[in-house]
GROMACS .gro file of C-alpha atoms in nm:
model
  212
    1UNK     CA    1   3.655  -8.371  -8.534
    2UNK     CA    2   3.395  -8.455  -8.800
    3UNK     CA    3   3.138  -8.195  -8.877
    4UNK     CA    4   2.790  -8.286  -8.756
    5UNK     CA    5   2.543  -8.333  -9.038
    6UNK     CA    6   2.264  -8.078  -9.026
    7UNK     CA    7   1.914  -8.205  -9.087
    8UNK     CA    8   1.740  -8.001  -9.356
    9UNK     CA    9   1.365  -8.072  -9.352
   10UNK     CA   10   1.292  -7.894  -9.682
   11UNK     CA   11   1.566  -8.086  -9.865
   12UNK     CA   12   1.441  -8.414  -9.715
   13UNK     CA   13   1.085  -8.337  -9.823
   14UNK     CA   14   1.202  -8.247 -10.175
   15UNK     CA   15   1.389  -8.578 -10.197
   16UNK     CA   16   1.076  -8.772 -10.097
   17UNK     CA   17   0.872  -8.584 -10.358
   18UNK     CA   18   1.127  -8.667 -10.630
   19UNK     CA   19   1.125  -9.035 -10.531
   20UNK     CA   20   0.743  -9.041 -10.531
   21UNK     CA   21   0.725  -8.880 -10.876
   22UNK     CA   22   0.982  -9.123 -11.014
   23UNK     CA   23   0.783  -9.413 -10.869
   24UNK     CA   24   0.456  -9.277 -11.006
   25UNK     CA   25   0.594  -9.208 -11.354
   26UNK     CA   26   0.774  -9.540 -11.399
   27UNK     CA   27   0.627  -9.756 -11.677
   28UNK     CA   28   0.384 -10.030 -11.580
   29UNK     CA   29   0.446 -10.394 -11.661
   30UNK     CA   30   0.186 -10.371 -11.939
   31UNK     CA   31   0.404 -10.102 -12.100
   32UNK     CA   32   0.740 -10.266 -12.025
   33UNK     CA   33   0.645 -10.607 -12.161
   34UNK     CA   34   0.416 -10.496 -12.445
   35UNK     CA   35   0.513 -10.668 -12.769
   36UNK     CA   36   0.456 -10.605 -13.138
   37UNK     CA   37   0.397 -10.957 -13.268
   38UNK     CA   38   0.473 -10.859 -13.628
   39UNK     CA   39   0.818 -10.711 -13.567
   40UNK     CA   40   0.887 -10.898 -13.239
   41UNK     CA   41   0.997 -10.573 -13.077
   42UNK     CA   42   0.898 -10.411 -12.749
   43UNK     CA   43   0.757 -10.063 -12.825
   44UNK     CA   44   0.894  -9.909 -12.504
   45UNK     CA   45   1.259 -10.004 -12.556
   46UNK     CA   46   1.258 -10.096 -12.929
   47UNK     CA   47   1.447 -10.413 -12.834
   48UNK     CA   48   1.392 -10.720 -13.047
   49UNK     CA   49   1.331 -11.062 -12.895
   50UNK     CA   50   1.582 -11.342 -12.965
   51UNK     CA   51   1.493 -11.545 -13.274
   52UNK     CA   52   1.478 -11.869 -13.075
   53UNK     CA   53   1.193 -11.721 -12.864
   54UNK     CA   54   0.968 -11.639 -13.159
   55UNK     CA   55   0.807 -11.983 -13.181
   56UNK     CA   56   0.706 -11.982 -12.813
   57UNK     CA   57   0.580 -11.624 -12.837
   58UNK     CA   58   0.349 -11.720 -13.124
   59UNK     CA   59   0.230 -12.055 -12.985
   60UNK     CA   60   0.244 -12.025 -12.604
   61UNK     CA   61   0.083 -11.788 -12.352
   62UNK     CA   62   0.186 -11.561 -12.069
   63UNK     CA   63   0.045 -11.646 -11.727
   64UNK     CA   64  -0.209 -11.365 -11.714
   65UNK     CA   65  -0.324 -11.438 -12.069
   66UNK     CA   66  -0.454 -11.765 -11.922
   67UNK     CA   67  -0.577 -11.627 -11.589
   68UNK     CA   68  -0.777 -11.335 -11.731
   69UNK     CA   69  -1.013 -11.583 -11.902
   70UNK     CA   70  -1.101 -11.767 -11.580
   71UNK     CA   71  -1.340 -11.681 -11.293
   72UNK     CA   72  -1.161 -11.511 -11.002
   73UNK     CA   73  -0.850 -11.498 -11.222
   74UNK     CA   74  -0.786 -11.868 -11.170
   75UNK     CA   75  -0.742 -11.868 -10.792
   76UNK     CA   76  -0.714 -12.231 -10.684
   77UNK     CA   77  -0.611 -12.356 -11.028
   78UNK     CA   78  -0.284 -12.528 -11.121
   79UNK     CA   79  -0.043 -12.389 -11.378
   80UNK     CA   80   0.286 -12.519 -11.512
   81UNK     CA   81   0.548 -12.419 -11.768
   82UNK     CA   82   0.646 -12.576 -12.097
   83UNK     CA   83   1.016 -12.562 -12.005
   84UNK     CA   84   0.945 -12.763 -11.688
   85UNK     CA   85   0.751 -13.028 -11.879
   86UNK     CA   86   1.038 -13.074 -12.122
   87UNK     CA   87   1.321 -13.067 -11.868
   88UNK     CA   88   1.196 -13.263 -11.564
   89UNK     CA   89   1.017 -13.594 -11.518
   90UNK     CA   90   0.892 -13.495 -11.171
   91UNK     CA   91   0.583 -13.269 -11.151
   92UNK     CA   92   0.652 -12.894 -11.138
   93UNK     CA   93   0.362 -12.655 -11.094
   94UNK     CA   94   0.212 -12.358 -10.908
   95UNK     CA   95  -0.119 -12.362 -10.719
   96UNK     CA   96  -0.249 -12.005 -10.736
   97UNK     CA   97  -0.374 -11.852 -10.411
   98UNK     CA   98  -0.384 -11.478 -10.484
   99UNK     CA   99  -0.393 -11.257 -10.793
  100UNK     CA  100  -0.350 -10.882 -10.834
  101UNK     CA  101  -0.436 -10.791 -11.193
  102UNK     CA  102  -0.331 -10.471 -11.365
  103UNK     CA  103  -0.668 -10.323 -11.460
  104UNK     CA  104  -0.501 -10.051 -11.668
  105UNK     CA  105  -0.375 -10.312 -11.916
  106UNK     CA  106  -0.580 -10.339 -12.233
  107UNK     CA  107  -0.683 -10.703 -12.184
  108UNK     CA  108  -0.595 -10.727 -11.814
  109UNK     CA  109  -0.322 -10.972 -11.914
  110UNK     CA  110  -0.061 -10.830 -11.676
  111UNK     CA  111  -0.027 -10.829 -11.299
  112UNK     CA  112   0.115 -11.020 -11.005
  113UNK     CA  113   0.024 -11.361 -10.867
  114UNK     CA  114   0.113 -11.568 -10.560
  115UNK     CA  115   0.088 -11.936 -10.483
  116UNK     CA  116   0.246 -12.259 -10.357
  117UNK     CA  117   0.532 -12.391 -10.568
  118UNK     CA  118   0.592 -12.762 -10.622
  119UNK     CA  119   0.925 -12.816 -10.795
  120UNK     CA  120   1.036 -13.163 -10.897
  121UNK     CA  121   0.782 -13.321 -10.662
  122UNK     CA  122   0.874 -13.113 -10.355
  123UNK     CA  123   0.613 -12.864 -10.234
  124UNK     CA  124   0.713 -12.547 -10.050
  125UNK     CA  125   0.523 -12.467  -9.732
  126UNK     CA  126   0.508 -12.089  -9.774
  127UNK     CA  127   0.320 -11.883 -10.029
  128UNK     CA  128   0.543 -11.669 -10.250
  129UNK     CA  129   0.513 -11.452 -10.556
  130UNK     CA  130   0.521 -11.626 -10.892
  131UNK     CA  131   0.815 -11.514 -11.102
  132UNK     CA  132   0.855 -11.490 -11.481
  133UNK     CA  133   0.483 -11.433 -11.536
  134UNK     CA  134   0.564 -11.248 -11.860
  135UNK     CA  135   0.731 -11.550 -12.022
  136UNK     CA  136   0.545 -11.712 -12.311
  137UNK     CA  137   0.558 -12.072 -12.185
  138UNK     CA  138   0.276 -12.101 -11.930
  139UNK     CA  139   0.014 -12.374 -11.952
  140UNK     CA  140  -0.303 -12.436 -11.755
  141UNK     CA  141  -0.357 -12.786 -11.616
  142UNK     CA  142  -0.719 -12.893 -11.688
  143UNK     CA  143  -0.922 -12.954 -11.374
  144UNK     CA  144  -0.998 -13.316 -11.460
  145UNK     CA  145  -0.625 -13.384 -11.503
  146UNK     CA  146  -0.497 -13.207 -11.190
  147UNK     CA  147  -0.505 -13.515 -10.966
  148UNK     CA  148  -0.315 -13.730 -11.216
  149UNK     CA  149  -0.071 -13.447 -11.290
  150UNK     CA  150   0.013 -13.398 -10.921
  151UNK     CA  151   0.044 -13.770 -10.847
  152UNK     CA  152   0.407 -13.851 -10.777
  153UNK     CA  153   0.592 -14.132 -10.601
  154UNK     CA  154   0.933 -14.004 -10.483
  155UNK     CA  155   1.229 -14.218 -10.583
  156UNK     CA  156   1.487 -14.271 -10.306
  157UNK     CA  157   1.798 -14.067 -10.374
  158UNK     CA  158   2.107 -14.266 -10.459
  159UNK     CA  159   2.392 -14.184 -10.220
  160UNK     CA  160   2.751 -14.206 -10.341
  161UNK     CA  161   2.992 -14.339 -10.078
  162UNK     CA  162   3.312 -14.387 -10.277
  163UNK     CA  163   3.476 -14.157 -10.534
  164UNK     CA  164   3.809 -14.202 -10.716
  165UNK     CA  165   4.117 -14.004 -10.620
  166UNK     CA  166   4.250 -13.729 -10.849
  167UNK     CA  167   4.503 -13.868 -11.103
  168UNK     CA  168   4.816 -13.726 -10.937
  169UNK     CA  169   4.711 -13.837 -10.587
  170UNK     CA  170   4.615 -14.179 -10.723
  171UNK     CA  171   4.962 -14.220 -10.880
  172UNK     CA  172   5.127 -14.121 -10.549
  173UNK     CA  173   4.920 -14.376 -10.354
  174UNK     CA  174   4.998 -14.656 -10.603
  175UNK     CA  175   5.370 -14.567 -10.589
  176UNK     CA  176   5.360 -14.579 -10.209
  177UNK     CA  177   5.193 -14.922 -10.217
  178UNK     CA  178   5.461 -15.054 -10.456
  179UNK     CA  179   5.730 -14.912 -10.231
  180UNK     CA  180   5.581 -15.086  -9.927
  181UNK     CA  181   5.538 -15.411 -10.122
  182UNK     CA  182   5.158 -15.416 -10.096
  183UNK     CA  183   4.972 -15.605 -10.369
  184UNK     CA  184   4.757 -15.377 -10.584
  185UNK     CA  185   4.430 -15.570 -10.601
  186UNK     CA  186   4.184 -15.282 -10.601
  187UNK     CA  187   4.155 -14.920 -10.709
  188UNK     CA  188   4.222 -14.660 -10.434
  189UNK     CA  189   3.904 -14.463 -10.358
  190UNK     CA  190   3.790 -14.196 -10.112
  191UNK     CA  191   3.536 -14.303  -9.849
  192UNK     CA  192   3.305 -14.000  -9.824
  193UNK     CA  193   3.135 -14.119  -9.504
  194UNK     CA  194   3.472 -14.155  -9.333
  195UNK     CA  195   3.582 -13.809  -9.450
  196UNK     CA  196   3.260 -13.643  -9.330
  197UNK     CA  197   3.289 -13.814  -8.989
  198UNK     CA  198   3.655 -13.724  -8.949
  199UNK     CA  199   3.739 -13.577  -8.602
  200UNK     CA  200   3.980 -13.332  -8.769
  201UNK     CA  201   3.694 -13.194  -8.978
  202UNK     CA  202   3.469 -13.144  -8.672
  203UNK     CA  203   3.755 -12.987  -8.475
  204UNK     CA  204   3.821 -12.748  -8.760
  205UNK     CA  205   3.454 -12.644  -8.758
  206UNK     CA  206   3.466 -12.577  -8.385
  207UNK     CA  207   3.785 -12.375  -8.418
  208UNK     CA  208   3.637 -12.148  -8.684
  209UNK     CA  209   3.426 -11.909  -8.478
  210UNK     CA  210   3.336 -11.544  -8.460
  211UNK     CA  211   3.625 -11.329  -8.343
  212UNK     CA  212   3.557 -11.134  -8.025
   0.00000   0.00000   0.00000
């Protein structure tokens, strides 16, 4: 018989106090992501940034470096990232709805922000926290360009119906056709629509259930 665990209120209270002190004494984001722009090192950890990031650090801005210059910390404005502009043709941006700045930071250039994300032309319905705010690749979309920047006509997605067989399976099918005397007039391919609508596939899904 297992020994019953005894509840020790003093030990539980001491544990909560330790957790609270650890939470209170943890470094703020303004300390964690502080950067010496001459040595490209973070003072807290003494870690040096990768060389390929130096150009962006010198020429681009963090999100809160842009927001701290605007009224109401840019609530309602549109921001995007340099990496998105280079990588995707579809519009990618955040519309800021809420900002919680770190007033202990020297220039108030750290904090948390929330908004609606539009990624590759598709807008999410729920507000969520903006990630990677400390990256040096954020850009503010000018107000007079917001409408043109957000304008996007979705292109219909191209669906693939046929794909080639793997080489070994293709050779086996061709050998079977030669054996049966069938003329080889076309390349053997897999019909994806037929595979997805296969009764064996649906029966297999029904059979896989939660064990009772």
